[in-house]
Protein backbone atom coordinates (compact mmCIF):
# COMPACT_ATOMS: atom_id res chain seq x y z
CA UNK A 1 0.00 0.00 0.00
CA UNK A 2 1.47 3.34 -0.91
CA UNK A 3 1.21 6.47 1.16
CA UNK A 4 -1.18 9.00 -0.32
CA UNK A 5 -1.02 11.66 2.38
CA UNK A 6 1.58 12.17 5.05
CA UNK A 7 1.62 14.88 7.72
CA UNK A 8 4.96 15.17 9.50
CA UNK A 9 5.21 17.17 12.72
CA UNK A 10 2.77 19.80 11.54
CA UNK A 11 2.46 22.95 13.67
CA UNK A 12 -0.17 25.62 12.94
CA UNK A 13 -0.69 28.73 15.05
CA UNK A 14 -3.29 31.47 15.01
CA UNK A 15 -1.62 34.36 16.79
CA UNK A 16 -0.97 33.09 20.29
CA UNK A 17 -3.10 29.94 19.84
CA UNK A 18 -1.27 26.81 18.80
CA UNK A 19 -4.04 24.92 17.00
CA UNK A 20 -1.90 21.98 15.82
CA UNK A 21 1.05 20.90 17.90
CA UNK A 22 3.39 18.50 16.15
CA UNK A 23 0.75 16.46 14.35
CA UNK A 24 1.81 13.45 12.29
CA UNK A 25 -0.60 11.30 10.31
CA UNK A 26 -0.59 8.85 7.40
CA UNK A 27 -3.30 7.90 4.97
CA UNK A 28 -2.59 5.03 2.59
CA UNK A 29 -4.11 4.94 -0.86
CA UNK A 30 -7.71 3.68 -0.79
CA UNK A 31 -8.19 4.17 2.93
CA UNK A 32 -10.77 6.00 4.97
CA UNK A 33 -9.01 7.63 7.91
CA UNK A 34 -11.02 9.30 10.64
CA UNK A 35 -9.89 12.19 12.81
CA UNK A 36 -12.01 12.44 15.93
CA UNK A 37 -12.05 15.03 18.64
CA UNK A 38 -14.08 17.53 20.59
CA UNK A 39 -14.94 21.09 19.54
CA UNK A 40 -11.82 23.18 19.12
CA UNK A 41 -9.43 20.20 19.06
CA UNK A 42 -7.96 21.38 15.76
CA UNK A 43 -9.71 19.04 13.34
CA UNK A 44 -10.80 21.72 10.85
CA UNK A 45 -7.38 23.32 11.10
CA UNK A 46 -5.81 20.02 10.07
CA UNK A 47 -7.88 19.90 6.88
CA UNK A 48 -7.21 23.59 6.23
CA UNK A 49 -3.48 22.99 6.56
CA UNK A 50 -3.66 20.26 3.89
CA UNK A 51 -5.64 22.42 1.47
CA UNK A 52 -3.40 25.39 2.20
CA UNK A 53 -6.10 27.63 3.64
CA UNK A 54 -3.85 28.12 6.67
CA UNK A 55 -0.04 28.13 6.51
CA UNK A 56 2.19 25.71 8.43
CA UNK A 57 4.44 27.21 11.02
CA UNK A 58 6.60 24.11 10.75
CA UNK A 59 6.40 20.51 9.59
CA UNK A 60 5.69 19.00 6.20
CA UNK A 61 2.74 17.66 4.26
CA UNK A 62 3.31 15.21 1.41
CA UNK A 63 0.72 14.10 -1.14
CA UNK A 64 1.78 11.21 -3.39
CA UNK A 65 5.30 11.91 -2.16
CA UNK A 66 5.13 15.53 -3.29
CA UNK A 67 5.93 18.26 -0.76
CA UNK A 68 2.76 20.40 -0.77
CA UNK A 69 4.67 23.50 0.32
CA UNK A 70 5.91 23.59 -3.28
CA UNK A 71 2.41 23.38 -4.78
CA UNK A 72 0.26 26.53 -5.11
CA UNK A 73 -3.18 26.21 -3.49
CA UNK A 74 -5.02 26.58 -6.80
CA UNK A 75 -3.29 23.46 -8.15
CA UNK A 76 -4.51 21.15 -5.39
CA UNK A 77 -7.78 20.35 -7.16
CA UNK A 78 -5.98 19.29 -10.30
CA UNK A 79 -3.81 16.98 -8.19
CA UNK A 80 -7.02 15.30 -7.02
CA UNK A 81 -7.51 16.88 -3.60
CA UNK A 82 -11.03 18.03 -2.80
CA UNK A 83 -12.01 19.74 0.46
CA UNK A 84 -15.63 19.81 1.60
CA UNK A 85 -15.56 22.36 4.43
CA UNK A 86 -17.72 22.37 7.52
CA UNK A 87 -21.01 24.19 7.32
CA UNK A 88 -22.53 23.08 3.98
CA UNK A 89 -21.25 25.98 1.96
CA UNK A 90 -23.31 26.12 -1.18
CA UNK A 91 -24.04 29.02 -3.47
CA UNK A 92 -27.54 29.80 -2.30
CA UNK A 93 -28.60 31.89 -5.30
CA UNK A 94 -27.57 29.22 -7.79
CA UNK A 95 -29.51 26.05 -8.56
CA UNK A 96 -28.45 22.60 -7.42
CA UNK A 97 -27.18 21.74 -10.89
CA UNK A 98 -25.27 25.04 -11.22
CA UNK A 99 -23.60 24.35 -7.87
CA UNK A 100 -22.51 20.93 -9.12
CA UNK A 101 -21.24 22.38 -12.39
CA UNK A 102 -19.12 24.89 -10.46
CA UNK A 103 -17.40 22.04 -8.63
CA UNK A 104 -16.21 20.76 -11.98
CA UNK A 105 -14.34 24.00 -12.62
CA UNK A 106 -12.31 23.52 -9.47
CA UNK A 107 -9.16 22.72 -11.38
CA UNK A 108 -9.60 19.45 -13.21
CA UNK A 109 -9.81 21.08 -16.63
CA UNK A 110 -8.86 17.74 -18.05
CA UNK A 111 -12.43 16.52 -17.36
CA UNK A 112 -14.52 16.62 -20.52
CA UNK A 113 -18.13 17.78 -20.49
CA UNK A 114 -19.09 14.14 -20.99
CA UNK A 115 -17.19 13.10 -17.90
CA UNK A 116 -18.76 15.90 -15.87
CA UNK A 117 -22.22 14.72 -16.99
CA UNK A 118 -21.35 11.13 -16.02
CA UNK A 119 -20.20 12.26 -12.58
CA UNK A 120 -23.37 14.27 -12.17
CA UNK A 121 -25.46 11.19 -12.94
CA UNK A 122 -23.53 9.22 -10.33
CA UNK A 123 -24.03 11.99 -7.76
CA UNK A 124 -27.75 11.99 -8.54
CA UNK A 125 -27.79 8.21 -7.95
CA UNK A 126 -25.96 8.73 -4.67
CA UNK A 127 -28.41 11.44 -3.58
CA UNK A 128 -31.67 11.05 -5.54
CA UNK A 129 -33.16 14.08 -3.76
CA UNK A 130 -30.64 16.28 -5.61
CA UNK A 131 -31.99 15.04 -8.94
CA UNK A 132 -35.54 15.87 -7.83
CA UNK A 133 -34.33 19.35 -6.88
CA UNK A 134 -31.80 19.98 -9.59
CA UNK A 135 -33.41 23.21 -10.78
CA UNK A 136 -34.18 24.49 -7.30
CA UNK A 137 -32.10 27.27 -5.73
CA UNK A 138 -29.61 25.79 -3.28
CA UNK A 139 -30.60 28.33 -0.63
CA UNK A 140 -34.05 26.77 -0.44
CA UNK A 141 -32.76 23.26 0.33
CA UNK A 142 -32.95 21.76 3.82
CA UNK A 143 -29.76 21.49 5.87
CA UNK A 144 -29.36 17.82 5.01
CA UNK A 145 -29.90 18.44 1.30
CA UNK A 146 -27.35 21.26 1.36
CA UNK A 147 -24.85 18.89 2.94
CA UNK A 148 -25.50 16.37 0.17
CA UNK A 149 -25.00 19.10 -2.40
CA UNK A 150 -21.75 20.23 -0.76
CA UNK A 151 -20.54 16.62 -0.89
CA UNK A 152 -21.66 16.28 -4.49
CA UNK A 153 -19.82 19.44 -5.45
CA UNK A 154 -16.68 18.05 -3.84
CA UNK A 155 -17.03 14.83 -5.81
CA UNK A 156 -17.68 16.10 -9.30
CA UNK A 157 -14.02 16.80 -10.00
CA UNK A 158 -13.33 13.04 -9.49
CA UNK A 159 -11.01 13.50 -6.52
CA UNK A 160 -8.42 10.97 -5.40
CA UNK A 161 -8.51 12.34 -1.86
CA UNK A 162 -11.60 13.79 -0.25
CA UNK A 163 -11.19 15.94 2.86
CA UNK A 164 -14.52 15.85 4.67
CA UNK A 165 -15.14 18.24 7.54
CA UNK A 166 -17.93 17.09 9.87
CA UNK A 167 -20.40 16.04 7.18
CA UNK A 168 -22.95 14.86 9.74
CA UNK A 169 -22.87 17.93 11.98
CA UNK A 170 -26.30 19.13 13.05
CA UNK A 171 -28.22 16.60 10.99
CA UNK A 172 -31.12 14.45 12.18
CA UNK A 173 -30.16 10.80 12.79
CA UNK A 174 -31.84 9.54 9.61
CA UNK A 175 -29.81 11.98 7.52
CA UNK A 176 -26.63 11.14 9.41
CA UNK A 177 -27.22 7.54 8.32
CA UNK A 178 -27.72 8.61 4.73
CA UNK A 179 -24.54 10.69 4.70
CA UNK A 180 -22.49 7.82 6.12
CA UNK A 181 -24.01 5.39 3.60
CA UNK A 182 -22.94 7.79 0.86
CA UNK A 183 -19.41 7.98 2.30
CA UNK A 184 -19.22 4.18 2.16
CA UNK A 185 -20.41 4.14 -1.45
CA UNK A 186 -17.98 6.90 -2.49
CA UNK A 187 -15.20 4.72 -1.16
CA UNK A 188 -16.49 1.39 -2.47
CA UNK A 189 -17.71 2.47 -5.90
CA UNK A 190 -14.98 4.95 -6.78
CA UNK A 191 -12.09 3.97 -4.52
CA UNK A 192 -11.80 7.53 -3.29
CA UNK A 193 -9.52 7.91 -0.26
CA UNK A 194 -11.14 9.92 2.50
CA UNK A 195 -9.84 11.89 5.45
CA UNK A 196 -12.94 12.19 7.59
CA UNK A 197 -13.14 14.70 10.42
CA UNK A 198 -16.04 13.88 12.72
CA UNK A 199 -17.51 14.37 16.14
CA UNK A 200 -19.75 11.36 15.60
CA UNK A 201 -17.07 8.90 16.68
CA UNK A 202 -19.25 5.83 16.55
CA UNK A 203 -20.31 6.28 12.93
CA UNK A 204 -16.87 7.39 11.81
CA UNK A 205 -15.15 4.41 13.43
CA UNK A 206 -17.65 2.08 11.75
CA UNK A 207 -16.55 3.30 8.30
CA UNK A 208 -12.87 4.12 8.74
CA UNK A 209 -9.90 1.77 8.48
CA UNK A 210 -7.73 3.75 10.83
CA UNK A 211 -8.39 6.63 13.20
CA UNK A 212 -6.67 9.35 15.14
CA UNK A 213 -7.93 11.17 18.21
CA UNK A 214 -7.00 14.82 18.33
CA UNK A 215 -7.02 16.55 21.72
CA UNK A 216 -6.19 20.25 21.97
CA UNK A 217 -4.01 20.13 18.90
CA UNK A 218 -2.20 16.88 19.64
CA UNK A 219 -2.76 13.29 18.52
CA UNK A 220 -3.46 11.44 21.75
CA UNK A 221 -4.48 7.99 20.45
CA UNK A 222 -4.27 6.31 17.04
CA UNK A 223 -4.91 2.85 15.69
CA UNK A 224 -7.10 0.65 13.50
CA UNK A 225 -10.72 1.70 13.94
CA UNK A 226 -11.81 -1.63 15.38
CA UNK A 227 -9.14 -1.30 18.04
CA UNK A 228 -10.13 2.27 18.91
CA UNK A 229 -13.80 1.30 19.10
CA UNK A 230 -12.85 -1.09 21.90
CA UNK A 231 -10.40 1.20 23.66
CA UNK A 232 -11.66 2.12 27.12
CA UNK A 233 -10.36 5.69 26.88
CA UNK A 234 -12.09 6.22 23.54
CA UNK A 235 -15.27 4.59 24.79
CA UNK A 236 -15.38 6.82 27.85
CA UNK A 237 -14.63 10.08 26.09
CA UNK A 238 -16.17 9.69 22.64
CA UNK A 239 -18.52 6.73 22.42
CA UNK A 240 -20.97 7.54 25.19
CA UNK A 241 -23.54 8.91 22.77
CA UNK A 242 -26.04 11.56 23.69
CA UNK A 243 -29.46 10.68 25.02
CA UNK A 244 -30.97 11.97 21.79
CA UNK A 245 -28.68 9.77 19.68
CA UNK A 246 -29.60 6.73 21.76
CA UNK A 247 -33.27 7.47 21.40
CA UNK A 248 -33.02 7.48 17.63
CA UNK A 249 -30.32 4.86 17.27
CA UNK A 250 -32.56 1.94 16.39
CA UNK A 251 -35.02 3.81 14.25
P1 LIG B 1 -14.92 22.40 15.69
O1 LIG B 1 -15.38 21.00 15.74
O2 LIG B 1 -15.55 23.25 16.75
O3 LIG B 1 -14.91 23.02 14.34
P2 LIG B 1 -12.11 21.84 15.42
O4 LIG B 1 -11.57 20.63 16.10
O5 LIG B 1 -12.34 21.76 13.98
O6 LIG B 1 -13.39 22.34 16.18
P3 LIG B 1 -10.51 24.16 14.85
O7 LIG B 1 -11.62 24.89 14.21
O8 LIG B 1 -9.46 23.59 14.00
O9 LIG B 1 -11.09 23.00 15.78
O10 LIG B 1 -9.86 25.13 15.96
C1 LIG B 1 -8.70 24.78 16.71
C2 LIG B 1 -8.34 25.94 17.65
O11 LIG B 1 -7.88 27.06 16.88
C3 LIG B 1 -9.49 26.45 18.49
O12 LIG B 1 -8.96 26.82 19.74
C4 LIG B 1 -9.99 27.66 17.74
O13 LIG B 1 -10.58 28.59 18.59
C5 LIG B 1 -8.71 28.20 17.12
N1 LIG B 1 -8.94 28.88 15.82
C6 LIG B 1 -9.51 28.31 14.73
N2 LIG B 1 -9.54 29.20 13.70
C7 LIG B 1 -8.99 30.33 14.16
C8 LIG B 1 -8.72 31.62 13.60
N3 LIG B 1 -9.02 31.90 12.33
N4 LIG B 1 -8.15 32.56 14.40
C9 LIG B 1 -7.83 32.29 15.68
N5 LIG B 1 -8.03 31.10 16.27
C10 LIG B 1 -8.61 30.13 15.55
PDB file of N, CA, C and O in Angstrom, residues 93-122:
ATOM      1  N   UNK A  93     -27.789  31.286  -4.223  1.00  0.00           N
ATOM      2  CA  UNK A  93     -28.596  31.894  -5.297  1.00  0.00           C
ATOM      3  C   UNK A  93     -28.422  31.156  -6.629  1.00  0.00           C
ATOM      4  O   UNK A  93     -28.951  31.579  -7.650  1.00  0.00           O
ATOM      5  N   UNK A  94     -27.691  30.046  -6.592  1.00  0.00           N
ATOM      6  CA  UNK A  94     -27.574  29.216  -7.795  1.00  0.00           C
ATOM      7  C   UNK A  94     -28.381  27.935  -7.586  1.00  0.00           C
ATOM      8  O   UNK A  94     -28.627  27.531  -6.451  1.00  0.00           O
ATOM      9  N   UNK A  95     -28.740  27.295  -8.693  1.00  0.00           N
ATOM     10  CA  UNK A  95     -29.510  26.050  -8.561  1.00  0.00           C
ATOM     11  C   UNK A  95     -28.570  24.915  -8.143  1.00  0.00           C
ATOM     12  O   UNK A  95     -27.337  25.052  -8.172  1.00  0.00           O
ATOM     13  N   UNK A  96     -29.209  23.806  -7.802  1.00  0.00           N
ATOM     14  CA  UNK A  96     -28.453  22.602  -7.417  1.00  0.00           C
ATOM     15  C   UNK A  96     -27.489  22.224  -8.544  1.00  0.00           C
ATOM     16  O   UNK A  96     -26.297  21.999  -8.329  1.00  0.00           O
ATOM     17  N   UNK A  97     -28.020  22.176  -9.770  1.00  0.00           N
ATOM     18  CA  UNK A  97     -27.176  21.744 -10.889  1.00  0.00           C
ATOM     19  C   UNK A  97     -26.041  22.743 -11.144  1.00  0.00           C
ATOM     20  O   UNK A  97     -24.905  22.339 -11.406  1.00  0.00           O
ATOM     21  N   UNK A  98     -26.335  24.031 -11.018  1.00  0.00           N
ATOM     22  CA  UNK A  98     -25.270  25.036 -11.218  1.00  0.00           C
ATOM     23  C   UNK A  98     -24.179  24.890 -10.162  1.00  0.00           C
ATOM     24  O   UNK A  98     -22.985  25.044 -10.453  1.00  0.00           O
ATOM     25  N   UNK A  99     -24.586  24.579  -8.931  1.00  0.00           N
ATOM     26  CA  UNK A  99     -23.597  24.348  -7.872  1.00  0.00           C
ATOM     27  C   UNK A  99     -22.693  23.171  -8.236  1.00  0.00           C
ATOM     28  O   UNK A  99     -21.478  23.233  -8.050  1.00  0.00           O
ATOM     29  N   UNK A 100     -23.312  22.107  -8.748  1.00  0.00           N
ATOM     30  CA  UNK A 100     -22.509  20.934  -9.123  1.00  0.00           C
ATOM     31  C   UNK A 100     -21.553  21.287 -10.269  1.00  0.00           C
ATOM     32  O   UNK A 100     -20.377  20.930 -10.241  1.00  0.00           O
ATOM     33  N   UNK A 101     -22.080  22.010 -11.247  1.00  0.00           N
ATOM     34  CA  UNK A 101     -21.235  22.384 -12.394  1.00  0.00           C
ATOM     35  C   UNK A 101     -20.020  23.186 -11.936  1.00  0.00           C
ATOM     36  O   UNK A 101     -18.919  22.983 -12.443  1.00  0.00           O
ATOM     37  N   UNK A 102     -20.242  24.060 -10.950  1.00  0.00           N
ATOM     38  CA  UNK A 102     -19.124  24.887 -10.457  1.00  0.00           C
ATOM     39  C   UNK A 102     -18.002  24.025  -9.884  1.00  0.00           C
ATOM     40  O   UNK A 102     -16.829  24.333 -10.052  1.00  0.00           O
ATOM     41  N   UNK A 103     -18.399  22.942  -9.213  1.00  0.00           N
ATOM     42  CA  UNK A 103     -17.400  22.036  -8.629  1.00  0.00           C
ATOM     43  C   UNK A 103     -16.470  21.472  -9.685  1.00  0.00           C
ATOM     44  O   UNK A 103     -15.299  21.182  -9.428  1.00  0.00           O
ATOM     45  N   UNK A 104     -17.008  21.335 -10.897  1.00  0.00           N
ATOM     46  CA  UNK A 104     -16.206  20.759 -11.979  1.00  0.00           C
ATOM     47  C   UNK A 104     -15.159  21.737 -12.489  1.00  0.00           C
ATOM     48  O   UNK A 104     -14.209  21.343 -13.154  1.00  0.00           O
ATOM     49  N   UNK A 105     -15.322  23.016 -12.161  1.00  0.00           N
ATOM     50  CA  UNK A 105     -14.339  23.998 -12.620  1.00  0.00           C
ATOM     51  C   UNK A 105     -13.259  24.236 -11.574  1.00  0.00           C
ATOM     52  O   UNK A 105     -12.503  25.173 -11.652  1.00  0.00           O
ATOM     53  N   UNK A 106     -13.259  23.351 -10.560  1.00  0.00           N
ATOM     54  CA  UNK A 106     -12.305  23.517  -9.471  1.00  0.00           C
ATOM     55  C   UNK A 106     -10.865  23.268  -9.845  1.00  0.00           C
ATOM     56  O   UNK A 106     -10.000  23.395  -9.007  1.00  0.00           O
ATOM     57  N   UNK A 107     -10.566  22.909 -11.043  1.00  0.00           N
ATOM     58  CA  UNK A 107      -9.164  22.716 -11.384  1.00  0.00           C
ATOM     59  C   UNK A 107      -8.894  21.526 -12.288  1.00  0.00           C
ATOM     60  O   UNK A 107      -7.851  21.433 -12.904  1.00  0.00           O
ATOM     61  N   UNK A 108      -9.854  20.612 -12.352  1.00  0.00           N
ATOM     62  CA  UNK A 108      -9.600  19.448 -13.211  1.00  0.00           C
ATOM     63  C   UNK A 108     -10.084  19.749 -14.629  1.00  0.00           C
ATOM     64  O   UNK A 108     -11.036  19.133 -15.126  1.00  0.00           O
ATOM     65  N   UNK A 109      -9.394  20.687 -15.278  1.00  0.00           N
ATOM     66  CA  UNK A 109      -9.813  21.077 -16.625  1.00  0.00           C
ATOM     67  C   UNK A 109      -9.765  19.901 -17.580  1.00  0.00           C
ATOM     68  O   UNK A 109     -10.407  19.886 -18.608  1.00  0.00           O
ATOM     69  N   UNK A 110      -8.981  18.886 -17.166  1.00  0.00           N
ATOM     70  CA  UNK A 110      -8.856  17.737 -18.048  1.00  0.00           C
ATOM     71  C   UNK A 110     -10.175  16.949 -18.156  1.00  0.00           C
ATOM     72  O   UNK A 110     -10.328  16.120 -19.018  1.00  0.00           O
ATOM     73  N   UNK A 111     -11.156  17.230 -17.263  1.00  0.00           N
ATOM     74  CA  UNK A 111     -12.434  16.523 -17.363  1.00  0.00           C
ATOM     75  C   UNK A 111     -13.237  17.082 -18.532  1.00  0.00           C
ATOM     76  O   UNK A 111     -13.429  18.286 -18.639  1.00  0.00           O
ATOM     77  N   UNK A 112     -13.701  16.166 -19.395  1.00  0.00           N
ATOM     78  CA  UNK A 112     -14.519  16.621 -20.517  1.00  0.00           C
ATOM     79  C   UNK A 112     -15.949  16.850 -20.020  1.00  0.00           C
ATOM     80  O   UNK A 112     -16.324  16.391 -18.939  1.00  0.00           O
ATOM     81  N   UNK A 113     -16.724  17.542 -20.835  1.00  0.00           N
ATOM     82  CA  UNK A 113     -18.126  17.781 -20.494  1.00  0.00           C
ATOM     83  C   UNK A 113     -18.843  16.452 -20.269  1.00  0.00           C
ATOM     84  O   UNK A 113     -19.673  16.318 -19.364  1.00  0.00           O
ATOM     85  N   UNK A 114     -18.466  15.463 -21.098  1.00  0.00           N
ATOM     86  CA  UNK A 114     -19.094  14.140 -20.991  1.00  0.00           C
ATOM     87  C   UNK A 114     -18.799  13.503 -19.631  1.00  0.00           C
ATOM     88  O   UNK A 114     -19.666  12.913 -18.990  1.00  0.00           O
ATOM     89  N   UNK A 115     -17.563  13.652 -19.201  1.00  0.00           N
ATOM     90  CA  UNK A 115     -17.188  13.100 -17.899  1.00  0.00           C
ATOM     91  C   UNK A 115     -17.929  13.807 -16.763  1.00  0.00           C
ATOM     92  O   UNK A 115     -18.372  13.183 -15.810  1.00  0.00           O
ATOM     93  N   UNK A 116     -18.045  15.130 -16.904  1.00  0.00           N
ATOM     94  CA  UNK A 116     -18.759  15.902 -15.874  1.00  0.00           C
ATOM     95  C   UNK A 116     -20.208  15.414 -15.796  1.00  0.00           C
ATOM     96  O   UNK A 116     -20.751  15.200 -14.704  1.00  0.00           O
ATOM     97  N   UNK A 117     -20.826  15.198 -16.968  1.00  0.00           N
ATOM     98  CA  UNK A 117     -22.218  14.717 -16.989  1.00  0.00           C
ATOM     99  C   UNK A 117     -22.322  13.347 -16.331  1.00  0.00           C
ATOM    100  O   UNK A 117     -23.254  13.076 -15.571  1.00  0.00           O
ATOM    101  N   UNK A 118     -21.336  12.479 -16.599  1.00  0.00           N
ATOM    102  CA  UNK A 118     -21.354  11.128 -16.018  1.00  0.00           C
ATOM    103  C   UNK A 118     -21.226  11.216 -14.494  1.00  0.00           C
ATOM    104  O   UNK A 118     -21.927  10.504 -13.766  1.00  0.00           O
ATOM    105  N   UNK A 119     -20.353  12.100 -14.027  1.00  0.00           N
ATOM    106  CA  UNK A 119     -20.195  12.256 -12.576  1.00  0.00           C
ATOM    107  C   UNK A 119     -21.487  12.777 -11.962  1.00  0.00           C
ATOM    108  O   UNK A 119     -21.895  12.369 -10.890  1.00  0.00           O
ATOM    109  N   UNK A 120     -22.121  13.700 -12.680  1.00  0.00           N
ATOM    110  CA  UNK A 120     -23.368  14.270 -12.172  1.00  0.00           C
ATOM    111  C   UNK A 120     -24.425  13.169 -12.026  1.00  0.00           C
ATOM    112  O   UNK A 120     -25.114  13.096 -11.020  1.00  0.00           O
ATOM    113  N   UNK A 121     -24.490  12.291 -13.021  1.00  0.00           N
ATOM    114  CA  UNK A 121     -25.464  11.192 -12.945  1.00  0.00           C
ATOM    115  C   UNK A 121     -25.195  10.323 -11.725  1.00  0.00           C
ATOM    116  O   UNK A 121     -26.100   9.912 -11.007  1.00  0.00           O
ATOM    117  N   UNK A 122     -23.903  10.056 -11.497  1.00  0.00           N
ATOM    118  CA  UNK A 122     -23.528   9.217 -10.334  1.00  0.00           C
ATOM    119  C   UNK A 122     -23.910   9.918  -9.022  1.00  0.00           C
ATOM    120  O   UNK A 122     -24.432   9.289  -8.102  1.00  0.00           O
TER     121      UNK A 122
END
